[in-house]
Amino acid sequence: MNAIISASELADGLTGDNPPVLLDVRWQLSVAKAAGEPPFDGRAEYAAGHIPGAVFVDLDRELAGPPGTGGRHPLPDLTEFGAAMRAEGVSSGTPVVVYDGGQGWAAARAWWLLRWTGHPNVRVLDGGLPSWRGALSTDTPQPAVGDFRPRPDAAGFLDADAAAALARSGVLLDARAGERYRGEVEPIDRVGGHIPGAVSAPTTENVAVDGRFLPAEELAARFKELGVSGDSAVGVYCGSGVSGAHEVLALAVAGVPAALYVGSWSEWSSDPSRPVAVGPDPQ
């Protein structure tokens, strides 16, 4: 099953015999704003207009646990995550489509969590809400409670030790911007740089200017150049496990399974005992 869905395919699916549950995960990274600029409010954006039938999902509250030693967006409590998904209408036998404002990172985080915890049919709207050509709604749906129960797959998850080991035994991709990987700038975390052995692979290079993913064959060629041969395990990390999920999604589009280090650089860099590499060389 393809991990992404086009807007036209979604429109057809919504009128079909088994329409998907729609999840709106609009979110933006909270960084310093210009003086007087209000912070991004995904729920307000949702209320102003969303794809008809979509239910809002709060990434910070439902798709992540409280920030702390595990990073800025650690795993949520899976009991609470399952309850939230059921309340939003998610059932194991019903397809799910997730979308965000177009960047794709937040939708990918929801996609990864649902897939990692065992949902068999989850896709991301390619290009997000800007790709949708239909009418928008301001109605708040009240979905029937679903039956989804999270059953996590250990193979798709990396902790700090597993990420460090994979950087030596397989391919560990760093999905952040190149200047953060090289340690030239670090706007958020304690120190700049990367996990020793990790390869720079900015997730922004997986999409075209319209925010849609590059064709599968182009993504496969890109990842091959980065050392993803199909013979070794692949993992991804980023700043806090959000944009990294988008790279895992890009790898899935290319036909490559990959694990996510959810704690990512926000967890790794918080511990002064962990090694840090700087510059363009992985080591």
PDB file of C-alpha atoms in Angstrom:
ATOM      1  CA  MET A   1       0.000   0.000   0.000  1.00  0.00           C
ATOM      2  CA  ASN A   2       1.280   3.442  -0.908  1.00  0.00           C
ATOM      3  CA  ALA A   3       2.021   5.613   2.119  1.00  0.00           C
ATOM      4  CA  ILE A   4       0.691   8.770   0.475  1.00  0.00           C
ATOM      5  CA  ILE A   5      -2.554   9.692  -1.264  1.00  0.00           C
ATOM      6  CA  SER A   6      -3.325  12.467  -3.751  1.00  0.00           C
ATOM      7  CA  ALA A   7      -6.122  14.966  -3.217  1.00  0.00           C
ATOM      8  CA  SER A   8      -8.110  13.509  -6.126  1.00  0.00           C
ATOM      9  CA  GLU A   9      -7.760   9.991  -4.710  1.00  0.00           C
ATOM     10  CA  LEU A  10      -8.902  11.252  -1.327  1.00  0.00           C
ATOM     11  CA  ALA A  11     -11.937  12.970  -2.841  1.00  0.00           C
ATOM     12  CA  ASP A  12     -12.906   9.700  -4.536  1.00  0.00           C
ATOM     13  CA  GLY A  13     -12.326   7.727  -1.337  1.00  0.00           C
ATOM     14  CA  LEU A  14     -14.532   9.997   0.738  1.00  0.00           C
ATOM     15  CA  THR A  15     -17.505   9.115  -1.472  1.00  0.00           C
ATOM     16  CA  GLY A  16     -16.687   5.393  -1.582  1.00  0.00           C
ATOM     17  CA  ASP A  17     -18.019   2.437   0.379  1.00  0.00           C
ATOM     18  CA  ASN A  18     -15.329   2.596   3.089  1.00  0.00           C
ATOM     19  CA  PRO A  19     -14.376   6.259   3.513  1.00  0.00           C
ATOM     20  CA  PRO A  20     -11.280   7.014   5.569  1.00  0.00           C
ATOM     21  CA  VAL A  21     -11.155   8.660   8.955  1.00  0.00           C
ATOM     22  CA  LEU A  22      -9.657  12.102   8.336  1.00  0.00           C
ATOM     23  CA  LEU A  23      -7.201  13.589  10.842  1.00  0.00           C
ATOM     24  CA  ASP A  24      -6.124  17.250  10.626  1.00  0.00           C
ATOM     25  CA  VAL A  25      -2.714  17.665  12.298  1.00  0.00           C
ATOM     26  CA  ARG A  26      -1.851  21.279  11.565  1.00  0.00           C
ATOM     27  CA  TRP A  27       1.197  22.295  13.600  1.00  0.00           C
ATOM     28  CA  GLN A  28       4.349  24.368  13.348  1.00  0.00           C
ATOM     29  CA  LEU A  29       7.599  24.164  15.261  1.00  0.00           C
ATOM     30  CA  SER A  30       7.566  26.625  18.149  1.00  0.00           C
ATOM     31  CA  VAL A  31      10.586  28.849  17.682  1.00  0.00           C
ATOM     32  CA  ALA A  32      11.252  32.496  18.424  1.00  0.00           C
ATOM     33  CA  LYS A  33       8.750  34.741  16.645  1.00  0.00           C
ATOM     34  CA  ALA A  34       9.106  38.310  15.424  1.00  0.00           C
ATOM     35  CA  ALA A  35       7.995  40.896  17.955  1.00  0.00           C
ATOM     36  CA  GLY A  36       4.234  40.920  18.229  1.00  0.00           C
ATOM     37  CA  GLU A  37       3.640  37.902  15.989  1.00  0.00           C
ATOM     38  CA  PRO A  38       1.205  35.487  17.621  1.00  0.00           C
ATOM     39  CA  PRO A  39       2.208  31.824  17.954  1.00  0.00           C
ATOM     40  CA  PHE A  40       0.763  29.347  15.491  1.00  0.00           C
ATOM     41  CA  ASP A  41      -2.581  27.925  16.637  1.00  0.00           C
ATOM     42  CA  GLY A  42      -3.417  24.726  14.781  1.00  0.00           C
ATOM     43  CA  ARG A  43      -6.799  24.374  16.416  1.00  0.00           C
ATOM     44  CA  ALA A  44      -7.791  27.896  15.334  1.00  0.00           C
ATOM     45  CA  GLU A  45      -6.632  27.123  11.795  1.00  0.00           C
ATOM     46  CA  TYR A  46      -8.752  23.978  11.861  1.00  0.00           C
ATOM     47  CA  ALA A  47     -11.793  25.884  13.127  1.00  0.00           C
ATOM     48  CA  ALA A  48     -11.425  28.412  10.317  1.00  0.00           C
ATOM     49  CA  GLY A  49     -11.729  25.698   7.692  1.00  0.00           C
ATOM     50  CA  HIS A  50     -10.842  22.031   7.211  1.00  0.00           C
ATOM     51  CA  ILE A  51     -11.601  19.171   4.860  1.00  0.00           C
ATOM     52  CA  PRO A  52     -15.194  18.118   5.575  1.00  0.00           C
ATOM     53  CA  GLY A  53     -15.336  15.373   8.186  1.00  0.00           C
ATOM     54  CA  ALA A  54     -11.785  15.890   9.467  1.00  0.00           C
ATOM     55  CA  VAL A  55     -11.074  15.740  13.202  1.00  0.00           C
ATOM     56  CA  PHE A  56      -8.358  17.908  14.731  1.00  0.00           C
ATOM     57  CA  VAL A  57      -5.350  16.223  16.353  1.00  0.00           C
ATOM     58  CA  ASP A  58      -3.057  18.183  18.689  1.00  0.00           C
ATOM     59  CA  LEU A  59       0.496  17.016  17.985  1.00  0.00           C
ATOM     60  CA  ASP A  60       1.983  18.314  21.234  1.00  0.00           C
ATOM     61  CA  ARG A  61      -0.725  16.762  23.424  1.00  0.00           C
ATOM     62  CA  GLU A  62      -1.757  13.611  21.553  1.00  0.00           C
ATOM     63  CA  LEU A  63       1.239  12.585  19.427  1.00  0.00           C
ATOM     64  CA  ALA A  64       3.970  13.345  21.988  1.00  0.00           C
ATOM     65  CA  GLY A  65       4.614  13.188  25.684  1.00  0.00           C
ATOM     66  CA  PRO A  66       5.715  16.142  27.830  1.00  0.00           C
ATOM     67  CA  PRO A  67       9.169  17.555  26.935  1.00  0.00           C
ATOM     68  CA  GLY A  68      11.971  16.380  29.184  1.00  0.00           C
ATOM     69  CA  THR A  69      14.999  14.125  29.252  1.00  0.00           C
ATOM     70  CA  GLY A  70      13.468  12.102  26.393  1.00  0.00           C
ATOM     71  CA  GLY A  71      13.480  15.125  24.084  1.00  0.00           C
ATOM     72  CA  ARG A  72      11.037  17.828  23.018  1.00  0.00           C
ATOM     73  CA  HIS A  73       8.549  15.389  21.451  1.00  0.00           C
ATOM     74  CA  PRO A  74       9.045  12.009  23.132  1.00  0.00           C
ATOM     75  CA  LEU A  75       6.622   9.162  22.637  1.00  0.00           C
ATOM     76  CA  PRO A  76       3.189   9.767  24.115  1.00  0.00           C
ATOM     77  CA  ASP A  77       1.799   7.436  26.726  1.00  0.00           C
ATOM     78  CA  LEU A  78       0.402   4.754  24.436  1.00  0.00           C
ATOM     79  CA  THR A  79      -2.681   4.168  26.563  1.00  0.00           C
ATOM     80  CA  GLU A  80      -3.542   7.848  26.270  1.00  0.00           C
ATOM     81  CA  PHE A  81      -2.643   7.870  22.569  1.00  0.00           C
ATOM     82  CA  GLY A  82      -4.948   4.934  21.901  1.00  0.00           C
ATOM     83  CA  ALA A  83      -7.789   6.590  23.796  1.00  0.00           C
ATOM     84  CA  ALA A  84      -7.329   9.802  21.797  1.00  0.00           C
ATOM     85  CA  MET A  85      -7.332   7.936  18.501  1.00  0.00           C
ATOM     86  CA  ARG A  86     -10.466   5.983  19.425  1.00  0.00           C
ATOM     87  CA  ALA A  87     -12.215   9.209  20.431  1.00  0.00           C
ATOM     88  CA  GLU A  88     -11.328  10.596  17.003  1.00  0.00           C
ATOM     89  CA  GLY A  89     -12.957   7.634  15.294  1.00  0.00           C
ATOM     90  CA  VAL A  90      -9.924   5.520  14.460  1.00  0.00           C
ATOM     91  CA  SER A  91     -10.619   1.794  14.070  1.00  0.00           C
ATOM     92  CA  SER A  92      -8.255  -0.920  12.897  1.00  0.00           C
ATOM     93  CA  GLY A  93     -10.548  -1.912  10.022  1.00  0.00           C
ATOM     94  CA  THR A  94     -11.062   1.612   8.673  1.00  0.00           C
ATOM     95  CA  PRO A  95      -8.507   3.481   6.535  1.00  0.00           C
ATOM     96  CA  VAL A  96      -7.012   6.674   7.935  1.00  0.00           C
ATOM     97  CA  VAL A  97      -5.780   9.720   6.021  1.00  0.00           C
ATOM     98  CA  VAL A  98      -3.808  12.428   7.824  1.00  0.00           C
ATOM     99  CA  TYR A  99      -2.930  15.893   6.582  1.00  0.00           C
ATOM    100  CA  ASP A 100      -1.432  19.133   7.827  1.00  0.00           C
ATOM    101  CA  GLY A 101      -0.881  22.624   6.485  1.00  0.00           C
ATOM    102  CA  GLY A 102       1.406  21.474   3.702  1.00  0.00           C
ATOM    103  CA  GLN A 103       4.845  20.987   5.250  1.00  0.00           C
ATOM    104  CA  GLY A 104       4.053  17.340   5.881  1.00  0.00           C
ATOM    105  CA  TRP A 105       6.033  16.936   9.092  1.00  0.00           C
ATOM    106  CA  ALA A 106       3.107  16.811  11.520  1.00  0.00           C
ATOM    107  CA  ALA A 107       1.050  14.529   9.287  1.00  0.00           C
ATOM    108  CA  ALA A 108       4.048  12.215   8.996  1.00  0.00           C
ATOM    109  CA  ARG A 109       4.384  12.071  12.789  1.00  0.00           C
ATOM    110  CA  ALA A 110       0.745  10.912  13.028  1.00  0.00           C
ATOM    111  CA  TRP A 111       1.295   8.445  10.165  1.00  0.00           C
ATOM    112  CA  TRP A 112       4.392   7.003  11.817  1.00  0.00           C
ATOM    113  CA  LEU A 113       2.787   6.631  15.240  1.00  0.00           C
ATOM    114  CA  LEU A 114      -0.306   4.908  13.879  1.00  0.00           C
ATOM    115  CA  ARG A 115       1.724   2.597  11.649  1.00  0.00           C
ATOM    116  CA  TRP A 116       4.260   1.830  14.393  1.00  0.00           C
ATOM    117  CA  THR A 117       1.468   0.965  16.799  1.00  0.00           C
ATOM    118  CA  GLY A 118      -0.155  -1.425  14.356  1.00  0.00           C
ATOM    119  CA  HIS A 119      -2.725   0.367  12.224  1.00  0.00           C
ATOM    120  CA  PRO A 120      -2.645  -1.399   8.829  1.00  0.00           C
ATOM    121  CA  ASN A 121      -3.950   1.364   6.561  1.00  0.00           C
ATOM    122  CA  VAL A 122      -2.698   4.917   7.072  1.00  0.00           C
ATOM    123  CA  ARG A 123      -1.783   7.415   4.368  1.00  0.00           C
ATOM    124  CA  VAL A 124      -0.666  11.041   4.254  1.00  0.00           C
ATOM    125  CA  LEU A 125      -2.317  13.558   1.946  1.00  0.00           C
ATOM    126  CA  ASP A 126       0.502  14.497  -0.417  1.00  0.00           C
ATOM    127  CA  GLY A 127       0.934  18.267  -0.338  1.00  0.00           C
ATOM    128  CA  GLY A 128      -1.358  18.684   2.665  1.00  0.00           C
ATOM    129  CA  LEU A 129      -4.338  21.005   2.822  1.00  0.00           C
ATOM    130  CA  PRO A 130      -3.062  23.306   0.022  1.00  0.00           C
ATOM    131  CA  SER A 131      -3.461  20.398  -2.422  1.00  0.00           C
ATOM    132  CA  TRP A 132      -7.170  20.024  -1.602  1.00  0.00           C
ATOM    133  CA  ARG A 133      -9.422  21.521  -4.281  1.00  0.00           C
ATOM    134  CA  GLY A 134     -12.786  20.858  -2.660  1.00  0.00           C
ATOM    135  CA  ALA A 135     -14.830  22.965  -0.283  1.00  0.00           C
ATOM    136  CA  LEU A 136     -13.768  23.448   3.324  1.00  0.00           C
ATOM    137  CA  SER A 137     -15.970  23.085   6.371  1.00  0.00           C
ATOM    138  CA  THR A 138     -16.171  24.835   9.738  1.00  0.00           C
ATOM    139  CA  ASP A 139     -18.344  22.114  11.264  1.00  0.00           C
ATOM    140  CA  THR A 140     -16.870  20.037  14.093  1.00  0.00           C
ATOM    141  CA  PRO A 141     -17.737  16.378  13.485  1.00  0.00           C
ATOM    142  CA  GLN A 142     -18.585  13.987  16.302  1.00  0.00           C
ATOM    143  CA  PRO A 143     -17.215  10.651  15.086  1.00  0.00           C
ATOM    144  CA  ALA A 144     -18.344   7.316  16.441  1.00  0.00           C
ATOM    145  CA  VAL A 145     -15.794   5.948  18.901  1.00  0.00           C
ATOM    146  CA  GLY A 146     -13.303   3.652  17.188  1.00  0.00           C
ATOM    147  CA  ASP A 147     -11.717   0.401  18.333  1.00  0.00           C
ATOM    148  CA  PHE A 148      -8.000   1.019  17.655  1.00  0.00           C
ATOM    149  CA  ARG A 149      -5.642  -0.442  20.276  1.00  0.00           C
ATOM    150  CA  PRO A 150      -1.925   0.409  19.964  1.00  0.00           C
ATOM    151  CA  ARG A 151       0.395  -2.569  19.557  1.00  0.00           C
ATOM    152  CA  PRO A 152       3.882  -1.135  19.028  1.00  0.00           C
ATOM    153  CA  ASP A 153       6.470  -2.778  16.802  1.00  0.00           C
ATOM    154  CA  ALA A 154       9.908  -2.725  18.412  1.00  0.00           C
ATOM    155  CA  ALA A 155      11.565  -2.924  14.979  1.00  0.00           C
ATOM    156  CA  GLY A 156      10.450   0.572  13.949  1.00  0.00           C
ATOM    157  CA  PHE A 157      11.732   2.433  17.025  1.00  0.00           C
ATOM    158  CA  LEU A 158      15.239   3.531  18.025  1.00  0.00           C
ATOM    159  CA  ASP A 159      16.446   4.794  21.371  1.00  0.00           C
ATOM    160  CA  ALA A 160      19.729   6.688  21.799  1.00  0.00           C
ATOM    161  CA  ASP A 161      21.882   3.574  22.164  1.00  0.00           C
ATOM    162  CA  ALA A 162      20.275   1.860  19.174  1.00  0.00           C
ATOM    163  CA  ALA A 163      20.727   4.993  17.044  1.00  0.00           C
ATOM    164  CA  ALA A 164      24.411   5.177  17.954  1.00  0.00           C
ATOM    165  CA  ALA A 165      24.882   1.509  17.085  1.00  0.00           C
ATOM    166  CA  LEU A 166      23.007   1.856  13.789  1.00  0.00           C
ATOM    167  CA  ALA A 167      25.252   4.748  12.771  1.00  0.00           C
ATOM    168  CA  ARG A 168      28.088   2.180  12.806  1.00  0.00           C
ATOM    169  CA  SER A 169      26.359  -0.954  11.544  1.00  0.00           C
ATOM    170  CA  GLY A 170      23.864   0.466   9.058  1.00  0.00           C
ATOM    171  CA  VAL A 171      22.734   3.875   7.813  1.00  0.00           C
ATOM    172  CA  LEU A 172      21.565   6.609  10.178  1.00  0.00           C
ATOM    173  CA  LEU A 173      20.162   9.646   8.360  1.00  0.00           C
ATOM    174  CA  ASP A 174      20.008  13.113   9.926  1.00  0.00           C
ATOM    175  CA  ALA A 175      16.921  14.860   8.538  1.00  0.00           C
ATOM    176  CA  ARG A 176      17.746  18.359   9.828  1.00  0.00           C
ATOM    177  CA  ALA A 177      19.068  21.246   7.755  1.00  0.00           C
ATOM    178  CA  GLY A 178      22.685  20.842   6.747  1.00  0.00           C
ATOM    179  CA  GLU A 179      23.922  23.774   8.810  1.00  0.00           C
ATOM    180  CA  ARG A 180      22.501  22.222  11.970  1.00  0.00           C
ATOM    181  CA  TYR A 181      24.051  18.854  11.106  1.00  0.00           C
ATOM    182  CA  ARG A 182      27.432  20.539  10.617  1.00  0.00           C
ATOM    183  CA  GLY A 183      27.062  22.420  13.905  1.00  0.00           C
ATOM    184  CA  GLU A 184      27.286  25.856  12.280  1.00  0.00           C
ATOM    185  CA  VAL A 185      24.039  26.974  13.922  1.00  0.00           C
ATOM    186  CA  GLU A 186      21.821  25.528  16.613  1.00  0.00           C
ATOM    187  CA  PRO A 187      18.720  27.619  17.321  1.00  0.00           C
ATOM    188  CA  ILE A 188      17.052  25.261  19.791  1.00  0.00           C
ATOM    189  CA  ASP A 189      19.225  22.609  21.417  1.00  0.00           C
ATOM    190  CA  ARG A 190      22.126  22.760  23.875  1.00  0.00           C
ATOM    191  CA  VAL A 191      24.846  22.133  21.303  1.00  0.00           C
ATOM    192  CA  GLY A 192      25.137  21.829  17.527  1.00  0.00           C
ATOM    193  CA  GLY A 193      26.479  18.942  15.474  1.00  0.00           C
ATOM    194  CA  HIS A 194      25.374  15.389  14.788  1.00  0.00           C
ATOM    195  CA  ILE A 195      25.525  11.827  16.047  1.00  0.00           C
ATOM    196  CA  PRO A 196      28.914  10.394  15.026  1.00  0.00           C
ATOM    197  CA  GLY A 197      28.510   8.286  11.892  1.00  0.00           C
ATOM    198  CA  ALA A 198      25.196   9.843  10.847  1.00  0.00           C
ATOM    199  CA  VAL A 199      24.746  11.046   7.261  1.00  0.00           C
ATOM    200  CA  SER A 200      23.260  14.445   6.444  1.00  0.00           C
ATOM    201  CA  ALA A 201      19.969  14.012   4.561  1.00  0.00           C
ATOM    202  CA  PRO A 202      17.756  17.120   4.908  1.00  0.00           C
ATOM    203  CA  THR A 203      14.127  16.108   4.620  1.00  0.00           C
ATOM    204  CA  THR A 204      13.396  19.267   2.645  1.00  0.00           C
ATOM    205  CA  GLU A 205      15.181  17.652  -0.311  1.00  0.00           C
ATOM    206  CA  ASN A 206      12.556  14.886  -0.498  1.00  0.00           C
ATOM    207  CA  VAL A 207       9.853  17.205  -1.822  1.00  0.00           C
ATOM    208  CA  ALA A 208       9.247  19.483  -4.779  1.00  0.00           C
ATOM    209  CA  VAL A 209       8.554  23.212  -4.494  1.00  0.00           C
ATOM    210  CA  ASP A 210       4.833  22.522  -4.044  1.00  0.00           C
ATOM    211  CA  GLY A 211       5.492  20.360  -0.982  1.00  0.00           C
ATOM    212  CA  ARG A 212       4.621  17.105  -2.719  1.00  0.00           C
ATOM    213  CA  PHE A 213       7.009  14.176  -2.559  1.00  0.00           C
ATOM    214  CA  LEU A 214       9.370  13.560  -5.428  1.00  0.00           C
ATOM    215  CA  PRO A 215       8.554  10.472  -7.522  1.00  0.00           C
ATOM    216  CA  ALA A 216       9.451   7.186  -5.848  1.00  0.00           C
ATOM    217  CA  GLU A 217      12.258   6.455  -8.296  1.00  0.00           C
ATOM    218  CA  GLU A 218      13.881   9.845  -7.619  1.00  0.00           C
ATOM    219  CA  LEU A 219      13.653   9.311  -3.879  1.00  0.00           C
ATOM    220  CA  ALA A 220      15.149   5.844  -4.221  1.00  0.00           C
ATOM    221  CA  ALA A 221      18.050   7.293  -6.235  1.00  0.00           C
ATOM    222  CA  ARG A 222      18.612  10.008  -3.655  1.00  0.00           C
ATOM    223  CA  PHE A 223      18.729   7.584  -0.761  1.00  0.00           C
ATOM    224  CA  LYS A 224      21.011   5.246  -2.696  1.00  0.00           C
ATOM    225  CA  GLU A 225      23.499   8.105  -3.079  1.00  0.00           C
ATOM    226  CA  LEU A 226      23.340   8.550   0.691  1.00  0.00           C
ATOM    227  CA  GLY A 227      24.319   4.923   1.249  1.00  0.00           C
ATOM    228  CA  VAL A 228      20.910   3.269   1.480  1.00  0.00           C
ATOM    229  CA  SER A 229      21.540   0.129  -0.544  1.00  0.00           C
ATOM    230  CA  GLY A 230      18.872  -2.217   0.760  1.00  0.00           C
ATOM    231  CA  ASP A 231      21.504  -4.425   2.417  1.00  0.00           C
ATOM    232  CA  SER A 232      21.683  -2.537   5.725  1.00  0.00           C
ATOM    233  CA  ALA A 233      19.206  -1.335   8.311  1.00  0.00           C
ATOM    234  CA  VAL A 234      18.159   2.310   8.031  1.00  0.00           C
ATOM    235  CA  GLY A 235      17.235   4.771  10.765  1.00  0.00           C
ATOM    236  CA  VAL A 236      16.356   8.464  10.870  1.00  0.00           C
ATOM    237  CA  TYR A 237      16.537  11.232  13.426  1.00  0.00           C
ATOM    238  CA  CYS A 238      15.977  14.992  13.377  1.00  0.00           C
ATOM    239  CA  GLY A 239      15.575  17.634  16.068  1.00  0.00           C
ATOM    240  CA  SER A 240      12.708  16.092  18.019  1.00  0.00           C
ATOM    241  CA  GLY A 241      11.229  13.221  16.029  1.00  0.00           C
ATOM    242  CA  VAL A 242       8.828  15.191  13.794  1.00  0.00           C
ATOM    243  CA  SER A 243      10.666  16.043  10.571  1.00  0.00           C
ATOM    244  CA  GLY A 244      12.437  12.689  10.961  1.00  0.00           C
ATOM    245  CA  ALA A 245       9.058  10.985  10.627  1.00  0.00           C
ATOM    246  CA  HIS A 246       8.672  12.810   7.319  1.00  0.00           C
ATOM    247  CA  GLU A 247      11.948  11.277   6.136  1.00  0.00           C
ATOM    248  CA  VAL A 248      10.774   7.818   7.250  1.00  0.00           C
ATOM    249  CA  LEU A 249       7.677   8.492   5.141  1.00  0.00           C
ATOM    250  CA  ALA A 250       9.831   9.485   2.150  1.00  0.00           C
ATOM    251  CA  LEU A 251      11.803   6.266   2.551  1.00  0.00           C
ATOM    252  CA  ALA A 252       8.526   4.320   2.621  1.00  0.00           C
ATOM    253  CA  VAL A 253       7.474   6.007  -0.635  1.00  0.00           C
ATOM    254  CA  ALA A 254      10.810   4.840  -2.071  1.00  0.00           C
ATOM    255  CA  GLY A 255      10.136   1.308  -0.820  1.00  0.00           C
ATOM    256  CA  VAL A 256      12.666   1.371   2.020  1.00  0.00           C
ATOM    257  CA  PRO A 257      11.633   0.466   5.587  1.00  0.00           C
ATOM    258  CA  ALA A 258      13.263   2.615   8.259  1.00  0.00           C
ATOM    259  CA  ALA A 259      13.158   3.125  12.026  1.00  0.00           C
ATOM    260  CA  LEU A 260      12.771   6.462  13.811  1.00  0.00           C
ATOM    261  CA  TYR A 261      14.876   7.719  16.710  1.00  0.00           C
ATOM    262  CA  VAL A 262      12.059   9.624  18.378  1.00  0.00           C
ATOM    263  CA  GLY A 263      14.173  11.422  20.983  1.00  0.00           C
ATOM    264  CA  SER A 264      16.428  12.667  18.182  1.00  0.00           C
ATOM    265  CA  TRP A 265      18.933  15.486  18.654  1.00  0.00           C
ATOM    266  CA  SER A 266      16.902  17.114  21.428  1.00  0.00           C
ATOM    267  CA  GLU A 267      17.462  14.016  23.567  1.00  0.00           C
ATOM    268  CA  TRP A 268      20.953  13.148  22.345  1.00  0.00           C
ATOM    269  CA  SER A 269      22.425  16.629  22.859  1.00  0.00           C
ATOM    270  CA  SER A 270      20.903  17.046  26.322  1.00  0.00           C
ATOM    271  CA  ASP A 271      23.372  14.510  27.748  1.00  0.00           C
ATOM    272  CA  PRO A 272      26.916  15.977  27.861  1.00  0.00           C
ATOM    273  CA  SER A 273      28.394  12.467  28.028  1.00  0.00           C
ATOM    274  CA  ARG A 274      27.223  11.603  24.511  1.00  0.00           C
ATOM    275  CA  PRO A 275      29.710  12.286  21.691  1.00  0.00           C
ATOM    276  CA  VAL A 276      29.055  15.043  19.173  1.00  0.00           C
ATOM    277  CA  ALA A 277      30.530  15.326  15.681  1.00  0.00           C
ATOM    278  CA  VAL A 278      30.718  18.595  13.766  1.00  0.00           C
ATOM    279  CA  GLY A 279      31.452  19.509  10.171  1.00  0.00           C
ATOM    280  CA  PRO A 280      30.397  17.794   6.946  1.00  0.00           C
ATOM    281  CA  ASP A 281      32.117  14.478   7.684  1.00  0.00           C
ATOM    282  CA  PRO A 282      29.843  11.910   9.339  1.00  0.00           C
ATOM    283  CA  GLN A 283      32.578  10.999  11.824  1.00  0.00           C
TER     284      GLN A 283
END
